[in-house]
Each structure stands twice: as C-alpha cells, then as structure tokens.
mmCIF file of C-alpha atoms in Angstrom:
data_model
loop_
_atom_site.group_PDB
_atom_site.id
_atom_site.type_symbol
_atom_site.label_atom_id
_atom_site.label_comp_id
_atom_site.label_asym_id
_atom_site.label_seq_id
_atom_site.Cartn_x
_atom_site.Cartn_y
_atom_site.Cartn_z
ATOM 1 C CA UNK A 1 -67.607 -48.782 48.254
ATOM 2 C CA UNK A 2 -68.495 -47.728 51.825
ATOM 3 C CA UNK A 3 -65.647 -49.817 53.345
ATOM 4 C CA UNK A 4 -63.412 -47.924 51.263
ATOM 5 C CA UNK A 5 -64.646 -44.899 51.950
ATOM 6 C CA UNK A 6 -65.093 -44.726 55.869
ATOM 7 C CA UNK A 7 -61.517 -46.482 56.140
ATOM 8 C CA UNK A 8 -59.848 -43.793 53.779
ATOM 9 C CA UNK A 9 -61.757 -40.492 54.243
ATOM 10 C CA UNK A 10 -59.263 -37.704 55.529
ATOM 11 C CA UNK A 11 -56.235 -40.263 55.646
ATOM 12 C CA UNK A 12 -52.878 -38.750 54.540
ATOM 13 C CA UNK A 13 -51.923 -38.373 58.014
ATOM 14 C CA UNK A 14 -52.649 -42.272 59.019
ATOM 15 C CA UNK A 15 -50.133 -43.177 55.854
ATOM 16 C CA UNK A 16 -47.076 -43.127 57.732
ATOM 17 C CA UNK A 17 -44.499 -46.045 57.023
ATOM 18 C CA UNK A 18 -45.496 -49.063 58.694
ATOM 19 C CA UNK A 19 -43.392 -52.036 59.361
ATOM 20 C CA UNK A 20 -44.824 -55.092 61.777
ATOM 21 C CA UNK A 21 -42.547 -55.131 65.059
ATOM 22 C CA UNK A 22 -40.270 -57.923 65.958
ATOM 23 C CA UNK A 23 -41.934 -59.912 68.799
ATOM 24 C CA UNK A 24 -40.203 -58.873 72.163
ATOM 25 C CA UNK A 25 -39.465 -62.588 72.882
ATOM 26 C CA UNK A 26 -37.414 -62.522 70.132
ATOM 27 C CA UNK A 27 -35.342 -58.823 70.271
ATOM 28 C CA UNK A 28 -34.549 -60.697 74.213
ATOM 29 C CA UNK A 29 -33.696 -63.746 72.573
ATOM 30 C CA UNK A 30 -31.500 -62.329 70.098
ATOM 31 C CA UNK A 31 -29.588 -60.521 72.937
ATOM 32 C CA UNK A 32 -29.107 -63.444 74.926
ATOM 33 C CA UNK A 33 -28.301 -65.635 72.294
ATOM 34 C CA UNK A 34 -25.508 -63.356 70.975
ATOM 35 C CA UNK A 35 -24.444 -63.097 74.641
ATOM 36 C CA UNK A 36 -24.491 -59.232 74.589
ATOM 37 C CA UNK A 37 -22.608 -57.098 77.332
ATOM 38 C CA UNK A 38 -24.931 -54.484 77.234
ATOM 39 C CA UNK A 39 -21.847 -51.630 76.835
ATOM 40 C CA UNK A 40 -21.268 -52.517 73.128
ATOM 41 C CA UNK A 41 -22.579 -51.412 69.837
ATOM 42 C CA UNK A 42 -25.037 -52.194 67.646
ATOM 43 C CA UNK A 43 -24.911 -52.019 63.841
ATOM 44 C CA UNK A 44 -28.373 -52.111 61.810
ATOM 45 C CA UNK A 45 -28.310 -52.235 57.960
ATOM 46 C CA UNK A 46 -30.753 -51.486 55.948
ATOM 47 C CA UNK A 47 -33.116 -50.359 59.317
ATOM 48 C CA UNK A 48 -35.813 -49.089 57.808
ATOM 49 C CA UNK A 49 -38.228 -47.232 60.443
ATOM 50 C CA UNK A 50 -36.270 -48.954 62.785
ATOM 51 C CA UNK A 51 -38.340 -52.270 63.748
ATOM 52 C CA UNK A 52 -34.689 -53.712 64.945
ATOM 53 C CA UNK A 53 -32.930 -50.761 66.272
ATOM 54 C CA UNK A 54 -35.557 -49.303 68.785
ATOM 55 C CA UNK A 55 -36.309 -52.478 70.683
ATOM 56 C CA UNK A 56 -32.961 -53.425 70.673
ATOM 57 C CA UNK A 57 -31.297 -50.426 71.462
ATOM 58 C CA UNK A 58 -31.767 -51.134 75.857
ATOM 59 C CA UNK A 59 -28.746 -53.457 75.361
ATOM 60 C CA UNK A 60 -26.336 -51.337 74.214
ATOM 61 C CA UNK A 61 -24.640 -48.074 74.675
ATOM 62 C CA UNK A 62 -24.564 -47.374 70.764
ATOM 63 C CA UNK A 63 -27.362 -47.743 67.976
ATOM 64 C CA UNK A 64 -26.268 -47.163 64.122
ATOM 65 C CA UNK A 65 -29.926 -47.211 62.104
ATOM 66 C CA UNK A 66 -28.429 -47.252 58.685
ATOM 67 C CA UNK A 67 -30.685 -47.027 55.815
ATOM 68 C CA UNK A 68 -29.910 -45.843 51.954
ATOM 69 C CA UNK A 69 -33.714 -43.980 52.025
ATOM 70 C CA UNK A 70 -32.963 -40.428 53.416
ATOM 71 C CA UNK A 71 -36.668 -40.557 54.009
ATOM 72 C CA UNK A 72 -36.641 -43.555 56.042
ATOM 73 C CA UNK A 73 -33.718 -41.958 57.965
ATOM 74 C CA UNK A 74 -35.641 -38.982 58.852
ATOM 75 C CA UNK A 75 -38.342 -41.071 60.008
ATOM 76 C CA UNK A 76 -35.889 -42.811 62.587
ATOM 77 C CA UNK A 77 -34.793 -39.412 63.711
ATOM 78 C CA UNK A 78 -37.885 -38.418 64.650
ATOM 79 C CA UNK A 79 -38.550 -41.318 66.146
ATOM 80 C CA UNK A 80 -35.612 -41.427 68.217
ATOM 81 C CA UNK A 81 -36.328 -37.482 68.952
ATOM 82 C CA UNK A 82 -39.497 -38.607 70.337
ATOM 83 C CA UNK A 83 -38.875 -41.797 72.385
ATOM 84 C CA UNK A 84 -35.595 -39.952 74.004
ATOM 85 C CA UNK A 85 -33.547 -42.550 72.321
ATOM 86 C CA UNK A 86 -30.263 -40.737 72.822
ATOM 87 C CA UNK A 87 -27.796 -43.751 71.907
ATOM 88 C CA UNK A 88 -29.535 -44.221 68.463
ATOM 89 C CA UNK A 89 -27.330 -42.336 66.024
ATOM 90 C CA UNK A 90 -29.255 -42.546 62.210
ATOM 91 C CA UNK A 91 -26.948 -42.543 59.118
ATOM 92 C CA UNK A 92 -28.022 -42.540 55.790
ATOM 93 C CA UNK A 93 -25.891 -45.225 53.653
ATOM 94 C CA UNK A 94 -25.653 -48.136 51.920
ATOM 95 C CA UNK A 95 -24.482 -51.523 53.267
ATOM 96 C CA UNK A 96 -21.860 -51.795 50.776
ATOM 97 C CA UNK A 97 -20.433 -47.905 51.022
ATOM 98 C CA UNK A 98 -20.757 -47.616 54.936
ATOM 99 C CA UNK A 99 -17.902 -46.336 56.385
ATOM 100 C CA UNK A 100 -17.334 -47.422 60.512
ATOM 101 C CA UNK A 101 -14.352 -48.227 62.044
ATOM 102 C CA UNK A 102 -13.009 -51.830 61.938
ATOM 103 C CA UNK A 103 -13.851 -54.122 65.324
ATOM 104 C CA UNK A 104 -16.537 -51.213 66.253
ATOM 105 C CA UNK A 105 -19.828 -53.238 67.102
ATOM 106 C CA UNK A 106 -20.828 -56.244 69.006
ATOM 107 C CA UNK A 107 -23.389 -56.603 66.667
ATOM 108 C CA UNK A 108 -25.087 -56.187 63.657
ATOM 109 C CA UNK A 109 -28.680 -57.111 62.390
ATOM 110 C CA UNK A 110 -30.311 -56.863 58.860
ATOM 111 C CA UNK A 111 -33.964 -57.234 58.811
ATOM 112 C CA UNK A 112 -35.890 -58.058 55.764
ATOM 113 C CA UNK A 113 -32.945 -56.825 53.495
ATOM 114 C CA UNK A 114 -30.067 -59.464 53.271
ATOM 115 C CA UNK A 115 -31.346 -60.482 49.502
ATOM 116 C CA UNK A 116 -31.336 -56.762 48.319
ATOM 117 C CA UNK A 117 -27.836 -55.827 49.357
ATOM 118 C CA UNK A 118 -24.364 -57.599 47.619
ATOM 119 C CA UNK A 119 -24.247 -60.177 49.931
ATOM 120 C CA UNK A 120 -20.534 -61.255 49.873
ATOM 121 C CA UNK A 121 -19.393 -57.600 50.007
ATOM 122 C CA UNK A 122 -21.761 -56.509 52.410
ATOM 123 C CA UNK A 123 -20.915 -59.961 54.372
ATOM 124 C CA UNK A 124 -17.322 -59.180 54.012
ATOM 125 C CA UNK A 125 -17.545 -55.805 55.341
ATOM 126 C CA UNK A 126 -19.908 -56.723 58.812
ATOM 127 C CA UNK A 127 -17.454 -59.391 59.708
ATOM 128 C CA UNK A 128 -14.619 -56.689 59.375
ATOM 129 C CA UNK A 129 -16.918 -54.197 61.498
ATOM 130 C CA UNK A 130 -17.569 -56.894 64.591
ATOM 131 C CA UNK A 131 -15.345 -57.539 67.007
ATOM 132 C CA UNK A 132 -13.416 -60.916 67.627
ATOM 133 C CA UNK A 133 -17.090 -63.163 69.256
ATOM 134 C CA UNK A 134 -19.332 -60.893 67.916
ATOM 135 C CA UNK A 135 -22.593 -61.726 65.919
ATOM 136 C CA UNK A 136 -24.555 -61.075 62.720
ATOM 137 C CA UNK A 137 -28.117 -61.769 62.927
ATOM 138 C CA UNK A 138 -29.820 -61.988 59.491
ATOM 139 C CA UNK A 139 -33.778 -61.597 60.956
ATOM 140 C CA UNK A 140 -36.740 -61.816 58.328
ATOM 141 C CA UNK A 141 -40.264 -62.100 58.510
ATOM 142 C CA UNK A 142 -42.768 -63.447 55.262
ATOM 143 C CA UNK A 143 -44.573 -60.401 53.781
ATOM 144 C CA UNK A 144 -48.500 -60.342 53.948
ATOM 145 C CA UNK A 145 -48.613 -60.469 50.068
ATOM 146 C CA UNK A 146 -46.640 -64.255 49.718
ATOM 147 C CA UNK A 147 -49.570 -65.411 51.668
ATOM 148 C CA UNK A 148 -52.035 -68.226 49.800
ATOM 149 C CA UNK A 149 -55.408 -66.701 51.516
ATOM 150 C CA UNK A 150 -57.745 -64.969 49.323
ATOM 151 C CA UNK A 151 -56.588 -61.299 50.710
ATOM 152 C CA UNK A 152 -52.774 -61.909 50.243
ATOM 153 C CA UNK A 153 -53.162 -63.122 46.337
ATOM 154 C CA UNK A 154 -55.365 -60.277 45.976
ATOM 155 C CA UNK A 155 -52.755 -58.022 47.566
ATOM 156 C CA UNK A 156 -50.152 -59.424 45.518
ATOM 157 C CA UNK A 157 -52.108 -58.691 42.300
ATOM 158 C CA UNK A 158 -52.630 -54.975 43.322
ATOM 159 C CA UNK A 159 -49.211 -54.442 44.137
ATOM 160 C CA UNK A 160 -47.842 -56.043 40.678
ATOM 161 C CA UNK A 161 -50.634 -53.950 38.937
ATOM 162 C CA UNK A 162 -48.777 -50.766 40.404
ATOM 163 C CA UNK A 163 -45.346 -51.668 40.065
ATOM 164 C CA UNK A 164 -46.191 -52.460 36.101
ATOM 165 C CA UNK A 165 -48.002 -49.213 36.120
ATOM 166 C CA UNK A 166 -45.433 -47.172 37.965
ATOM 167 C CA UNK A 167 -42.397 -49.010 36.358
ATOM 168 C CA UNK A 168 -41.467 -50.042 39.695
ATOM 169 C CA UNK A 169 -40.132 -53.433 38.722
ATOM 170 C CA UNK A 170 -36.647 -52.674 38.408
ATOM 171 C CA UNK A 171 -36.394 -51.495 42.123
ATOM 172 C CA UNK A 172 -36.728 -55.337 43.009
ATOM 173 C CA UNK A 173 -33.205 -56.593 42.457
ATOM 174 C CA UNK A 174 -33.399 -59.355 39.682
ATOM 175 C CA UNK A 175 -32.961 -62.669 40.286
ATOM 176 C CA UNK A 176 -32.511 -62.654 43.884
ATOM 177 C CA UNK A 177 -34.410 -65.962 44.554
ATOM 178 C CA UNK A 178 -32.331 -67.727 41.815
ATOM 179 C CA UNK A 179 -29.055 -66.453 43.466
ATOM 180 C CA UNK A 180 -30.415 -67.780 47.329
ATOM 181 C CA UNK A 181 -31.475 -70.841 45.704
ATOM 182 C CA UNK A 182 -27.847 -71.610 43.941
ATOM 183 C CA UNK A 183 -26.128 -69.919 46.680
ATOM 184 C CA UNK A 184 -27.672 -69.948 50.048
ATOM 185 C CA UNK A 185 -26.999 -67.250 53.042
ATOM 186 C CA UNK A 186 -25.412 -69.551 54.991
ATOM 187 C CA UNK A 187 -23.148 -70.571 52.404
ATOM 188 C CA UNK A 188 -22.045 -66.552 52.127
ATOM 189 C CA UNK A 189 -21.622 -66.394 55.815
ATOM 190 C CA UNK A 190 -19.586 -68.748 56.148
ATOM 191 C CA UNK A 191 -17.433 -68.271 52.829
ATOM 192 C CA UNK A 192 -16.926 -64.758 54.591
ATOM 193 C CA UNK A 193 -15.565 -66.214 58.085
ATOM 194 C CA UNK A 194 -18.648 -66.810 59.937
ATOM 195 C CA UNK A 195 -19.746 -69.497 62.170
ATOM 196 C CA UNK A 196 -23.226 -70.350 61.851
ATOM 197 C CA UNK A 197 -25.181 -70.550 65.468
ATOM 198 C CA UNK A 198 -28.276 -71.364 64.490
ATOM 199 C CA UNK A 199 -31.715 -70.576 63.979
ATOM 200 C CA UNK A 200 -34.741 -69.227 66.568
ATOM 201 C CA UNK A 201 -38.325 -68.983 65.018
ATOM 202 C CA UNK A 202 -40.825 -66.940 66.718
ATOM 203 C CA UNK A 203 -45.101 -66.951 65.250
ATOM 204 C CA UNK A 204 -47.564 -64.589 66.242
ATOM 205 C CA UNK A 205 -51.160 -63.986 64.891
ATOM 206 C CA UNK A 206 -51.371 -60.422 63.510
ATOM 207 C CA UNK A 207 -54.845 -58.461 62.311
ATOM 208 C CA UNK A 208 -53.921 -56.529 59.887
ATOM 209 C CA UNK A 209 -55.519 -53.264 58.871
ATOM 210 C CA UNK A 210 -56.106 -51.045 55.649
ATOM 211 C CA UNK A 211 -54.065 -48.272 56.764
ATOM 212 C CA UNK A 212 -51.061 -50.213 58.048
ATOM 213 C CA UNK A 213 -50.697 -52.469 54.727
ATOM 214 C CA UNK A 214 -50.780 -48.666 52.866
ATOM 215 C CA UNK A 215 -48.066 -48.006 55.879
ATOM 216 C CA UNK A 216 -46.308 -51.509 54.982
ATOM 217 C CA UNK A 217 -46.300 -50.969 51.285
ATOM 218 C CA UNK A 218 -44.918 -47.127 51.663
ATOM 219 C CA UNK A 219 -41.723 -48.583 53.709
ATOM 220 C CA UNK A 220 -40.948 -50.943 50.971
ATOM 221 C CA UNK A 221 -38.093 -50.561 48.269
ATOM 222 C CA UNK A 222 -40.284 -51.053 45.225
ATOM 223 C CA UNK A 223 -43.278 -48.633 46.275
ATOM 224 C CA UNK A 224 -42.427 -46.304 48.641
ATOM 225 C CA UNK A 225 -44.071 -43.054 48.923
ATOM 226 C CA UNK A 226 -41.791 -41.156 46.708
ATOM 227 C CA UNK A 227 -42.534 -43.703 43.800
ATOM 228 C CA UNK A 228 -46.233 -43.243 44.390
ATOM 229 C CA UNK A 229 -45.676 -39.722 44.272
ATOM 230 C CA UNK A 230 -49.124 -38.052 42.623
ATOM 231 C CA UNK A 231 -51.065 -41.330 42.622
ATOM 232 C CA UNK A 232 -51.023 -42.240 46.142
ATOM 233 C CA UNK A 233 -54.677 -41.417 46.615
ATOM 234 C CA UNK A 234 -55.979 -43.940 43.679
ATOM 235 C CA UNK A 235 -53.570 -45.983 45.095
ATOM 236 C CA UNK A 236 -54.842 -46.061 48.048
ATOM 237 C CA UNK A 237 -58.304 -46.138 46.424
ATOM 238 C CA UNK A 238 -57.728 -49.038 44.633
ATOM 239 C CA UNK A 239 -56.386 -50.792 47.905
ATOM 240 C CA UNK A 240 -59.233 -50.363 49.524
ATOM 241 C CA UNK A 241 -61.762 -51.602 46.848
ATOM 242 C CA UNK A 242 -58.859 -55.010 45.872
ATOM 243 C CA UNK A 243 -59.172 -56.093 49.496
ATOM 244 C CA UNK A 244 -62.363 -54.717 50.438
ATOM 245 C CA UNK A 245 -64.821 -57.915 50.316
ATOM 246 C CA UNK A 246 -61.645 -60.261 51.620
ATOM 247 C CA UNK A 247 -61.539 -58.469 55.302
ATOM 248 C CA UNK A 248 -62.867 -59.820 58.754
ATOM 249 C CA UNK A 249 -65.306 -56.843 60.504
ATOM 250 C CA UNK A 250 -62.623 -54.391 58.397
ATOM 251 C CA UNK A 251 -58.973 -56.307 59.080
ATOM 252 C CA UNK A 252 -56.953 -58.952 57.673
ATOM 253 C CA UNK A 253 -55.472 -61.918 59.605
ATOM 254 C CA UNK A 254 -52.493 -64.115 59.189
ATOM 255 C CA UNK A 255 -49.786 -66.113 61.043
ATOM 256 C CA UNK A 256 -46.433 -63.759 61.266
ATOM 257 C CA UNK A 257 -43.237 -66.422 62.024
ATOM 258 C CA UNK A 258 -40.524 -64.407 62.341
ATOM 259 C CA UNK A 259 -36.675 -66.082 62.535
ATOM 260 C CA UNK A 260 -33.484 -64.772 62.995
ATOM 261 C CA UNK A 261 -30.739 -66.440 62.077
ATOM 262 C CA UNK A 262 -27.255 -66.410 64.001
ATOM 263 C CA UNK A 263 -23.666 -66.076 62.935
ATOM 264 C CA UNK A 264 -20.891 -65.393 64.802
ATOM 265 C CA UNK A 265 -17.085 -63.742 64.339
ATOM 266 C CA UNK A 266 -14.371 -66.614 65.852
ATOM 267 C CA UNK A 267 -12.432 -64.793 68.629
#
C-alpha cells in the first residue's frame, strides 16, 4: 500500500511517545480554578511524557513528574533537559508507593490514569500530600480508539488484535469500568476527605496522523514500546494498512473534549 509506505519509510525516529496536549485554556483554567499562588508545588501521578507537568509547571516553583515507566521518566528528563525546565524534578514511582513529605504540594493532577491506580489508597495518600485548601484535579481526555467513526473501530480492532497477539491484556487492569460504574470517582474523593469543586470541559478538533497514533499507542500501559519489542515494524505495518483507506488527504479527525475535574483539601 503506497500510503503505508511513504508514511512509514525510514520511521523509527518519528516513533517517539506521543500524547495529545491539554488545551492551554484549560492548564490556565485549572490554575485559576485551584487558586494557585504560583510559589507552591505541584504533584503529577502517573505523568507520562509529561502532557500535565510541562504546561503547568509556570505556576509553580516545584514540578514532581511521577511515572512507574522508567522509560517514560527518561523521556521527561530529556524533555525537561531540553526546554530548561529546571523546577521539574522526574521520579520514577508508583502512586501507591510514592514517598513525599506530608502537606508538601498545592497540587496534584492525574491525567488519563485515575482508573489504573488503587483509587482509595492512592486517594488517601494525595489528600495526605496537599496542604490544608489545596486541590486534586483528576483530568482525562477520550482515547481516539472509543470513537464510533469508521477509523476509531478500525483502530480499536488493530489494537485488540495486538494485545491478543502480544498477551497484552492483562496490563489493562480488570474490571475497572465495573468498579467506576458501582463506585464512582467522586464517591472515592469524597470518602477520602475531599470536597468536590466541580467540573470544566474543554473540546478541540484534532487531525490526527499515522505517526502520532504509533506515538499515542507507544505511551500507553498495554502497548508500549517495550511490549512491542521485535514486532514494532509489522506493527506499525499493519497500522498503516488497518487505517489506511479510513484517512482524510493522509490524517484522521475527531472532536478531543477534555475535562478536569476538581477536588479540594478543607483548610
């Protein structure tokens, strides 16, 4: 397939981890909303490359980017190294086995990643962590693939081909939805201390390409590179020819919303 091929020829380097940025309305939302002094700390779990962290880090004098993927860590670091971000300190750790002082950070954020981590622990833990007013901000975004055009449900079917054919499956946690459904985050933020204050939705249309769903898919927990290992290339191959005849002149577009949702530590 010649879309396939043009798109992909000579592109290990253009396979770096991808993840779709926070809208800048919303990072300056979220810092006004949570009434930030801009001298305090900032606590991100579960950061991934960073989408949180980095436009975030202006209002503070302290950045922890925690992630559990030493990879994902190092690709922080370098991109702190790079963008002079001096106050961004990486740390490779879980949620739930962090270790930071108690009252240390004015906030904390956890993009994407709330449903993967022991919620009520975790929960426990952050609220111990924040100082008396301080916030939790649980931010998310939909994922290309839980889309209903033609290009997400193919998307979807390529990725559950490769997690059957990697044995990937387990790296989802099971059950999650169930648990959210019976037990919603609010419900553990609150059970934990919290005060809900409220919910901010931000949409904004997004044309995605080839190489940065390969990116996306990299940065996730169920196929990141190290679980593609050898196969990356027919991965990536078979990409290409699953979404091939779905794409607009070579890209793929959808409506991003993404929300953050508030809760705050009583004084």
């Amino acid at each position: 397939m010649r879309f396939a091929a043009d798109l992909y020829r000579g592109a290990a380097a253009a396979y770096e981890w991808y993840r779709l940025p926070y809208p800048a309305a919303m990072t300056a939302d979220l810092a006004r909303s949570a009434q930030v002094s801009g001298r305090g700390r900032l606590l991100d779990l579960a950061c991934g490359t960073g989408q949180l962290a980095f436009p975030l880090r202006h209002w503070f004098a302290e950045v922890w980017a925690v992630d559990q993927e030493p990879d994902m860590v190092e690709v922080v670091r370098a991109k702190a190294a790079t963008a002079g971000a001096w106050n961004l300190r990486p740390v490779v750790s879980s949620a739930e086995t962090l270790g930071a002082p108690p009252e240390y950070f004015e906030l904390a954020v956890i993009g994407n990643a709330f449903h993967r981590l022991d919620r009520d622990l975790a929960t426990g833990r952050i609220f111990s962590w924040l100082q008396s007013g301080g916030h939790l901000a649980l931010c998310w975004s939909p994922q290309p693939w839980t889309g209903e055009q033609s290009w997400q449900r193919a998307l979807a079917a390529a990725l559950d081909r490769w997690k059957a054919a990697l044995g990937a499956e387990h790296r989802i946690p099971a059950g999650w939805e169930e648990a959210r459904s019976r037990r919603p985050d609010s419900e553990v933020l609150s059970d934990a201390g919290f005060e809900l204050a409220g919910s901010h939705e931000f949409a904004i249309q997004h044309r995605w390409t080839l190489p940065e769903l390969a990116g996306l898919i990299r940065s996730t927990s169920f196929l990141p590179a190290a679980v593609l290992g050898d196969q990356a290339a027919v991965f990536d191959a078979d990409l290409a020819a699953s979404l091939g005849h779905h794409s607009d002149d070579g890209a793929f577009t959808e409506t991003v919303s993404f929300v953050y949702e508030l809760a705050r530590k009583p004084d």
